[in-house]
XYZ file of C-alpha atoms in Angstrom:
593
model
C -149.214 197.136 37.431
C -148.677 195.369 33.844
C -148.385 191.752 33.187
C -145.124 192.230 32.111
C -143.787 194.333 35.052
C -145.681 191.231 37.328
C -143.149 188.614 35.324
C -140.307 191.022 35.751
C -140.754 190.905 39.353
C -141.629 187.347 39.984
C -138.387 186.387 38.068
C -136.003 188.797 40.280
C -135.233 185.609 42.789
C -134.246 183.553 40.101
C -132.226 186.107 38.412
C -130.494 186.905 41.470
C -129.231 183.069 41.672
C -128.426 183.396 38.050
C -126.391 186.326 38.544
C -124.729 185.641 41.687
C -124.082 181.892 41.078
C -123.119 181.832 37.236
C -122.147 185.429 36.788
C -119.726 186.285 39.713
C -119.474 182.386 40.750
C -120.312 182.394 44.226
C -120.839 179.601 46.102
C -124.385 178.464 46.921
C -123.963 179.117 50.643
C -123.353 182.742 50.094
C -125.921 183.375 46.887
C -128.856 181.453 48.480
C -129.379 183.664 51.574
C -129.454 186.624 49.276
C -131.972 184.755 46.745
C -134.240 184.240 49.691
C -134.260 187.848 51.147
C -135.120 188.800 47.489
C -137.771 186.453 47.420
C -139.076 187.821 50.582
C -138.856 191.594 49.618
C -140.850 191.066 46.333
C -143.321 188.922 48.095
C -144.062 191.607 50.626
C -143.780 194.626 48.343
C -145.236 193.227 45.362
C -147.366 190.425 46.135
C -148.667 192.065 49.652
C -147.496 188.698 51.679
C -148.360 189.441 55.365
C -145.069 188.810 57.496
C -146.881 185.674 58.974
C -147.040 184.329 56.017
C -143.518 184.846 54.943
C -142.268 183.389 57.808
C -144.560 180.307 57.683
C -143.521 179.503 53.986
C -139.929 179.777 55.300
C -140.443 177.449 58.003
C -142.017 175.127 55.400
C -138.869 175.311 53.283
C -136.932 174.772 56.453
C -138.844 171.412 57.242
C -138.384 169.992 53.776
C -134.452 170.824 53.801
C -134.360 168.795 57.181
C -135.891 165.916 55.523
C -133.513 166.212 52.603
C -130.591 166.280 54.645
C -131.606 163.864 57.077
C -131.511 161.214 53.782
C -127.957 162.518 52.529
C -126.837 161.945 56.022
C -127.951 158.455 56.069
C -126.546 157.688 52.632
C -123.351 159.428 53.338
C -122.930 157.439 56.347
C -123.484 154.428 54.543
C -121.116 155.258 51.989
C -118.428 156.497 54.148
C -118.626 153.037 56.166
C -118.271 151.495 53.122
C -115.154 153.245 52.093
C -113.435 153.175 55.530
C -114.248 149.031 55.615
C -112.778 148.910 52.155
C -115.510 147.422 50.893
C -115.760 149.992 47.455
C -112.258 148.958 46.884
C -113.562 145.604 46.860
C -116.359 146.475 44.445
C -113.847 148.403 42.518
C -111.611 145.659 41.993
C -114.363 143.038 41.202
C -114.900 145.206 38.254
C -111.355 146.029 37.253
C -110.170 142.170 37.346
C -112.923 141.633 34.562
C -110.743 143.429 31.763
C -107.723 145.926 31.667
C -109.188 147.501 28.654
C -109.822 151.020 29.531
C -113.305 151.152 27.591
C -114.641 148.179 29.295
C -113.882 149.782 32.446
C -115.580 152.920 31.918
C -119.004 150.691 30.874
C -118.391 148.583 34.426
C -117.114 151.512 36.518
C -118.019 154.938 35.367
C -121.576 153.885 34.118
C -122.422 150.986 36.745
C -120.745 151.751 39.904
C -121.810 155.450 39.392
C -125.364 155.029 38.468
C -125.190 152.574 41.809
C -123.940 155.121 44.008
C -126.090 157.764 42.545
C -129.419 155.594 43.110
C -128.160 154.985 46.841
C -126.509 158.434 47.893
C -126.994 161.338 45.257
C -125.857 164.964 45.988
C -122.758 164.387 44.223
C -121.585 161.189 45.727
C -121.107 159.086 42.417
C -118.088 161.503 40.914
C -116.461 161.980 44.483
C -116.074 158.204 44.780
C -115.732 156.935 41.187
C -113.269 159.613 39.845
C -110.697 159.095 42.347
C -111.292 154.936 41.876
C -110.653 155.660 38.078
C -107.739 157.717 38.911
C -106.124 154.896 41.035
C -106.595 152.747 38.251
C -104.177 155.054 36.010
C -107.017 157.368 34.396
C -105.995 160.627 33.644
C -107.506 162.973 36.340
C -109.324 164.778 33.626
C -110.997 161.884 32.079
C -111.891 160.338 35.116
C -114.151 163.241 36.126
C -115.812 163.645 32.818
C -116.371 160.080 33.008
C -117.847 159.510 36.113
C -120.289 162.811 35.511
C -121.616 161.380 32.228
C -121.931 157.851 33.361
C -124.027 158.437 36.377
C -126.435 161.132 34.954
C -129.285 158.875 33.954
C -129.487 157.632 37.585
C -130.027 161.355 39.094
C -133.766 161.577 38.275
C -134.005 158.541 41.184
C -130.672 159.621 43.202
C -130.724 158.930 47.086
C -133.407 156.395 46.715
C -135.994 158.634 45.025
C -135.401 161.994 46.793
C -135.946 164.221 43.740
C -139.466 162.595 43.084
C -140.662 162.176 46.627
C -139.406 165.464 47.985
C -138.591 167.241 44.572
C -142.273 166.729 43.054
C -144.610 165.363 45.556
C -144.045 168.114 48.352
C -144.333 171.257 46.390
C -147.307 169.863 44.417
C -148.978 169.011 47.585
C -148.334 172.249 49.156
C -149.385 174.696 46.281
C -153.189 174.522 46.918
C -153.877 175.549 42.936
C -151.835 172.648 41.975
C -153.213 170.228 44.413
C -156.595 171.129 43.914
C -155.976 170.288 40.068
C -154.528 166.958 40.710
C -157.426 166.120 43.096
C -159.748 167.079 40.099
C -158.305 164.099 38.006
C -158.717 161.732 41.213
C -155.009 161.581 42.164
C -153.316 162.511 45.269
C -150.155 164.333 44.957
C -148.340 160.947 45.909
C -149.842 159.334 43.048
C -149.004 162.136 40.398
C -145.643 162.460 41.695
C -145.152 158.301 41.132
C -146.832 158.761 37.339
C -144.140 161.522 36.609
C -141.513 159.331 37.792
C -142.540 156.347 35.314
C -143.093 158.981 32.571
C -139.214 160.198 33.296
C -138.086 156.628 33.137
C -139.389 156.378 29.676
C -137.961 159.169 28.559
C -134.623 157.905 29.904
C -135.021 154.302 28.331
C -135.617 155.925 24.867
C -132.624 158.414 25.124
C -130.325 157.521 27.755
C -129.343 153.599 26.962
C -126.487 155.090 24.785
C -124.869 156.986 27.632
C -122.375 154.062 28.095
C -121.317 154.530 24.501
C -121.120 158.349 25.245
C -119.051 158.371 28.181
C -116.540 155.621 26.190
C -116.694 158.126 23.126
C -115.944 161.144 25.126
C -112.697 159.193 26.770
C -111.510 157.630 23.889
C -111.652 160.485 22.180
C -110.840 163.395 23.906
C -107.985 161.339 26.100
C -106.576 159.058 23.467
C -103.043 159.916 21.509
C -103.317 163.486 21.605
C -101.715 163.527 17.848
C -104.602 161.150 16.179
C -108.023 162.106 17.702
C -110.328 159.209 16.776
C -113.625 157.716 17.622
C -112.625 154.618 15.883
C -111.788 152.766 19.503
C -115.245 153.407 20.807
C -116.886 151.789 17.491
C -115.144 148.867 18.580
C -117.348 148.431 21.849
C -120.629 149.558 20.570
C -122.008 146.088 21.208
C -120.846 146.230 24.428
C -122.127 149.759 25.431
C -125.515 149.119 23.679
C -125.816 145.555 25.972
C -124.793 147.418 28.670
C -127.318 150.291 28.476
C -130.265 147.866 27.528
C -129.291 145.915 30.555
C -129.320 149.153 32.741
C -132.685 150.800 31.361
C -135.068 147.732 30.920
C -135.368 146.903 34.627
C -134.656 150.665 35.595
C -137.892 151.285 33.539
C -139.895 148.153 34.725
C -139.015 149.507 38.615
C -140.207 153.051 37.665
C -143.412 151.794 36.676
C -144.151 148.665 38.694
C -142.302 148.928 42.166
C -141.448 152.760 43.160
C -139.747 155.940 42.558
C -136.976 154.818 45.057
C -135.655 151.888 43.051
C -135.000 152.797 39.875
C -131.505 153.451 39.471
C -130.562 150.947 42.271
C -132.461 147.981 40.516
C -130.962 149.282 37.263
C -127.475 149.286 38.178
C -127.755 146.127 40.310
C -129.368 144.312 37.292
C -127.739 145.663 34.593
C -124.273 145.212 36.195
C -125.154 141.518 37.110
C -125.943 140.756 33.695
C -122.904 142.982 31.642
C -120.604 141.135 34.418
C -122.037 137.603 33.365
C -121.773 138.328 29.837
C -118.036 139.831 29.679
C -117.143 136.642 31.824
C -118.575 134.335 29.586
C -116.422 135.819 26.393
C -119.246 137.847 25.054
C -118.516 141.380 23.882
C -114.564 141.774 24.948
C -112.780 143.660 22.271
C -110.232 141.698 20.394
C -107.663 144.469 20.952
C -107.294 146.173 24.421
C -107.142 149.977 24.520
C -105.394 152.286 26.894
C -104.031 155.861 27.165
C -101.209 157.162 25.978
C -97.886 156.993 28.179
C -98.456 159.403 31.143
C -95.177 161.812 29.679
C -97.374 162.426 26.614
C -100.366 163.483 28.507
C -101.321 167.285 28.393
C -100.683 169.168 31.525
C -104.579 169.709 32.084
C -104.838 166.090 31.911
C -103.662 165.548 35.507
C -103.588 167.665 38.841
C -102.012 167.756 42.294
C -103.197 163.896 42.874
C -101.064 161.390 40.833
C -102.597 158.053 40.130
C -100.433 156.325 42.192
C -101.117 158.507 45.204
C -105.000 157.402 45.452
C -103.369 154.230 46.819
C -102.331 155.397 49.657
C -105.763 157.308 50.328
C -108.435 154.278 49.521
C -108.798 151.541 52.607
C -107.519 147.983 51.375
C -109.245 145.096 52.802
C -108.949 142.199 50.901
C -110.615 139.631 53.298
C -113.920 141.035 52.466
C -115.552 138.878 49.662
C -117.677 140.563 46.955
C -120.836 139.255 48.141
C -120.341 140.685 51.710
C -119.046 143.983 50.124
C -122.534 144.325 48.209
C -124.574 143.088 51.096
C -125.199 146.512 53.110
C -126.746 147.737 49.760
C -128.455 144.294 49.568
C -129.878 144.858 52.547
C -130.924 148.427 51.855
C -133.193 147.525 48.916
C -134.912 144.579 51.159
C -135.781 146.973 53.636
C -137.015 149.586 51.256
C -139.129 147.096 49.547
C -140.417 146.094 52.961
C -141.456 149.555 53.710
C -142.811 150.543 50.275
C -144.456 147.190 49.521
C -145.821 145.391 52.208
C -148.922 147.633 53.165
C -149.384 146.947 56.531
C -145.914 147.917 57.664
C -145.854 150.705 54.988
C -149.208 152.175 56.670
C -147.867 152.020 60.154
C -144.837 153.595 59.283
C -146.987 156.483 57.305
C -148.383 157.491 60.442
C -151.675 155.319 59.717
C -153.740 153.130 61.986
C -153.364 149.725 61.309
C -154.601 146.530 62.765
C -151.682 144.408 64.595
C -152.436 141.148 66.868
C -156.067 142.036 67.082
C -155.073 145.551 68.145
C -155.213 149.048 66.567
C -151.498 150.100 66.478
C -150.529 153.551 65.344
C -146.900 155.774 65.408
C -148.788 158.853 66.151
C -149.154 159.816 70.262
C -151.582 162.725 69.871
C -152.277 166.409 68.673
C -151.444 169.305 70.581
C -152.901 173.017 69.438
C -151.054 176.048 69.887
C -150.910 179.765 68.853
C -148.671 178.733 66.543
C -150.483 175.818 64.838
C -151.471 172.298 65.219
C -148.773 169.794 65.830
C -149.439 165.974 65.417
C -146.467 164.351 67.159
C -145.643 160.640 67.155
C -142.536 158.243 67.137
C -140.009 159.780 64.885
C -142.714 161.841 63.010
C -144.473 165.113 63.514
C -146.833 167.307 61.331
C -147.305 171.031 61.629
C -150.868 172.275 60.240
C -151.994 176.152 60.154
C -148.432 177.243 60.840
C -148.429 180.721 62.479
C -151.974 180.544 61.818
C -151.890 180.497 57.890
C -153.162 177.541 55.840
C -149.728 175.853 55.307
C -148.682 173.098 56.729
C -145.490 170.431 56.638
C -144.086 167.518 58.680
C -141.401 164.914 58.818
C -141.927 161.326 59.079
C -138.398 160.095 60.074
C -139.489 156.386 60.206
C -140.589 156.576 56.841
C -138.261 158.375 54.498
C -135.162 156.536 53.677
C -132.642 158.288 55.524
C -133.810 155.662 58.429
C -133.363 152.442 56.411
C -129.690 153.826 55.050
C -128.667 154.275 58.923
C -129.823 150.705 59.591
C -127.755 149.430 56.702
C -124.874 151.596 57.734
C -125.141 150.269 61.652
C -125.504 146.689 60.093
C -122.083 147.209 57.581
C -120.311 147.669 60.678
C -120.764 144.124 61.950
C -120.741 142.561 58.573
C -117.322 144.094 57.932
C -116.313 144.081 61.687
C -115.197 147.587 62.198
C -113.684 148.840 64.763
C -114.763 152.442 67.015
C -112.108 154.459 65.415
C -113.298 153.620 61.655
C -116.752 153.874 62.598
C -116.286 157.332 64.018
C -114.287 158.336 60.861
C -117.304 157.466 58.899
C -119.928 159.315 60.770
C -117.828 162.274 61.264
C -116.441 162.395 57.618
C -120.591 162.015 56.444
C -121.329 164.769 59.057
C -118.761 167.012 57.973
C -119.998 167.175 54.583
C -123.209 168.529 55.412
C -122.688 171.978 56.624
C -122.568 173.609 52.995
C -125.499 171.590 51.760
C -127.247 172.773 54.880
C -126.777 176.274 54.217
C -127.519 176.384 50.822
C -130.572 173.943 50.959
C -132.230 175.942 54.157
C -132.218 178.815 51.788
C -132.742 177.985 48.606
C -135.927 175.691 49.605
C -137.256 178.505 51.507
C -136.855 181.243 48.494
C -138.862 178.309 46.673
C -141.634 177.926 49.043
C -141.954 181.889 49.428
C -142.218 181.685 45.814
C -144.717 179.008 45.425
C -146.562 180.341 48.527
C -146.811 183.989 47.379
C -150.627 183.518 46.238
C -151.762 181.575 48.734
C -152.800 184.288 51.394
C -155.059 185.965 49.402
C -158.151 184.498 46.943
C -157.488 184.811 42.880
C -153.844 185.899 43.678
C -151.683 183.868 41.367
C -147.827 183.207 42.880
C -144.680 183.912 41.347
C -144.405 180.857 40.126
C -147.638 180.518 38.660
C -146.957 184.191 36.940
C -143.854 182.535 35.802
C -144.996 179.328 34.244
C -147.932 181.241 32.562
C -145.769 183.710 30.759
C -143.517 180.798 29.415
C -146.446 179.178 28.410
C -147.564 182.060 26.396
C -144.245 182.745 24.961
C -143.436 179.309 23.529
C -146.986 178.191 22.989
C -147.419 174.667 21.362
C -143.784 174.411 21.139
C -143.345 174.301 24.675
C -142.945 170.471 25.103
C -139.446 171.188 23.171
C -138.102 172.802 25.928
C -139.549 171.704 29.158
C -136.294 169.359 29.699
C -133.904 172.193 28.576
C -135.876 174.302 31.384
C -135.112 171.708 33.951
C -131.680 171.364 32.808
C -131.080 175.331 33.296
C -132.774 174.708 36.625
C -130.264 172.324 37.599
C -127.262 174.192 36.475
C -128.151 176.846 38.363
C -128.829 175.464 41.869
C -126.608 172.462 41.555
C -129.495 169.911 42.437
C -132.083 167.946 40.432
C -134.306 167.875 43.802
C -134.075 171.774 43.893
C -134.781 171.996 40.375
C -137.713 169.956 40.661
C -138.981 171.724 43.977
C -138.833 175.276 42.045
C -139.450 174.554 38.445
C -141.410 171.526 38.575
C -144.753 173.789 39.653
C -143.658 176.276 36.993
C -143.977 173.668 34.450
C -147.040 172.302 35.871
C -148.532 175.659 35.354
C -147.325 176.029 31.923
C -148.887 172.835 30.668
C -152.284 173.181 32.283
C -152.351 176.670 30.858
C -151.608 175.295 27.355
C -153.745 172.347 27.747
C -150.795 169.820 27.777
C -150.303 166.655 29.627
C -148.703 167.853 33.217
C -147.196 164.497 33.850
C -145.374 164.123 30.354
C -144.235 168.064 30.750
C -143.160 167.535 34.694
C -141.997 164.223 33.809
C -139.436 165.847 30.931
C -138.588 168.455 33.782
C -137.598 165.795 36.277
C -134.905 164.174 33.221
C -133.860 167.745 32.517
C -132.838 168.187 35.975
C -131.046 165.280 35.794
C -129.085 166.412 33.176
C -128.440 169.933 34.088
C -126.121 168.215 36.973
C -123.295 167.853 34.177
C -122.737 171.574 33.832
C -123.846 172.664 37.460
C -120.532 174.295 38.674
C -121.220 172.696 42.354
C -120.969 169.193 41.111
C -118.149 170.018 38.788
C -115.999 171.670 41.067
C -116.415 168.379 43.867
C -115.589 165.962 41.493
C -112.423 167.866 40.442
C -111.744 168.767 44.021
C -111.345 164.638 44.441
C -108.379 164.434 41.683
C -106.399 167.288 42.733
C -107.852 169.534 39.434
C -109.712 172.599 40.617
C -109.197 175.191 37.885
C -110.520 172.956 35.095
C -113.938 173.828 35.776
C -114.993 175.423 32.412
C -112.991 172.739 30.459
C -115.270 170.105 31.978
C -118.407 171.952 31.542
C -117.490 172.627 27.619
C -116.863 169.022 26.931
C -120.159 168.059 28.956
C -122.557 170.399 26.929
C -122.004 167.818 24.355
C -123.708 164.906 26.182
C -126.365 167.701 27.652
C -127.342 169.276 24.216
C -127.963 165.373 23.283
C -130.079 164.524 25.829
C -131.899 167.607 25.873
C -132.972 167.799 21.993
C -134.123 164.490 22.072
C -136.113 164.372 25.183
C -137.664 167.688 23.716
C -138.591 165.286 20.552
C -139.969 162.840 22.484
C -141.988 165.072 24.675
C -143.409 166.649 21.430
C -144.379 163.299 20.005
C -145.802 161.897 23.228
C -147.788 165.027 23.939
C -149.324 165.423 20.462
C -149.150 161.849 18.906
C -148.666 159.071 21.060
C -150.410 160.279 24.085
C -152.558 163.239 23.502
C -155.015 161.978 26.321
C -152.409 161.658 29.442
C -153.416 163.697 32.021
């Protein structure tokens, strides 16, 4: 079979995803099972992958999905606990009271609150929470959605306490033999490689993303100002505020990525940046001279507002004015402290990872033992397990529930119950509400990750056989040649737009980009870093994210309008990240691994 035919077969699962999701607008719950079946068929017929290897790769994908869903569940439980307690209304009111100017509210709520929620919860939570809050403040529904989507996007690379890096980069790099071998040849582990990728991604965001508050304000001002007299002029009046806010976010964000961990950039950037910006505004700096607001509601075009009126939101949001601003923030402060303790304090971190440590003169480990069966070897312990030689193959997987952020999100949510004095009904509503949001992601994630693992492992069963991902990466590298760095972020963006998730884009296209960089002799860290940035930006036009955001403000049916508007920041971001990737690759850091 010729090279062209091999590439065509390797691309079939991704083409199925493209056609069903984008062409026919099928939901991921219907499209992904078919995409997985297509990957199985191609792997079996063309790659000669034995049935037990197909099953083992699918199992590996399912376990990764369980790990992601556990994190998502913890994040949603904390988020819903905050919503049911009325704490989020306190946070929102705290921002809104600083200024009634809509431009300032976009910076504080659509940017800082959105990036914070993205860092803590991810998976569509920012738009789902912030868009209704903005609607409740009197924003047009369409403006609320556009502002929330654009405002949170810089944080998506590290969403849900680092899941796109921890699960999206580290796991596939460790699971593909050729890639893991190449990383180890440079004296690194897959974990260390993922940390370096996270740091370079933050560098791209530092250089390109600091203008995102200005982008969000500019989009709102220009497209939702007086319909008879569109002008960008009102946005120019708050350029100093927007740039100050952007820099206040990206500097601690960048420092956190380089010197702490991939879990923290979005959380640290939003909390530190918001604190600095709010302090400056309260001191009288950067406040605009004239207050800008939207036209009277009777002048709004029909497509600006859906079935939910701004006043209706007040009956949905839980009000609790007995909660102070400090108490409202406390569960997330606790979360940051717990994550720091589990990541930075080595003895505790090592114990949670399943290693043996010395405690009070005794050797202690969470691992209880190993059991060998016909299906492979199982290492089991307290809230952790590892499965090696799955079904007699060389594949392995596992989950450590004590180390992944989901556990500490749940601990913070339980602590919040006492902090806010919640009753059983409120707690039950929070947990049931969080659980009800998992069914669709469960189906979509299980099948898309199973598909990705089949594609990634399709060459593992035979020496000298390249996987589908390696074939596609090599073909793309050959097609673009030295110009490849310019399109690396765009490829990541297209991946996220297709699958609706930065994490899944990284799992599917991260190895693809690694192989392309390796074939061209380029820095794999820089190219995969651009992938993670592109995977974040692609969420601007991912149909799933747009639909979910529009649903929260009663505006289903305006997906095309939102996507067209969001193409503006997407083009800006992918072009300029591409330029910086070229400069880093060929001019500034040509020797980076």
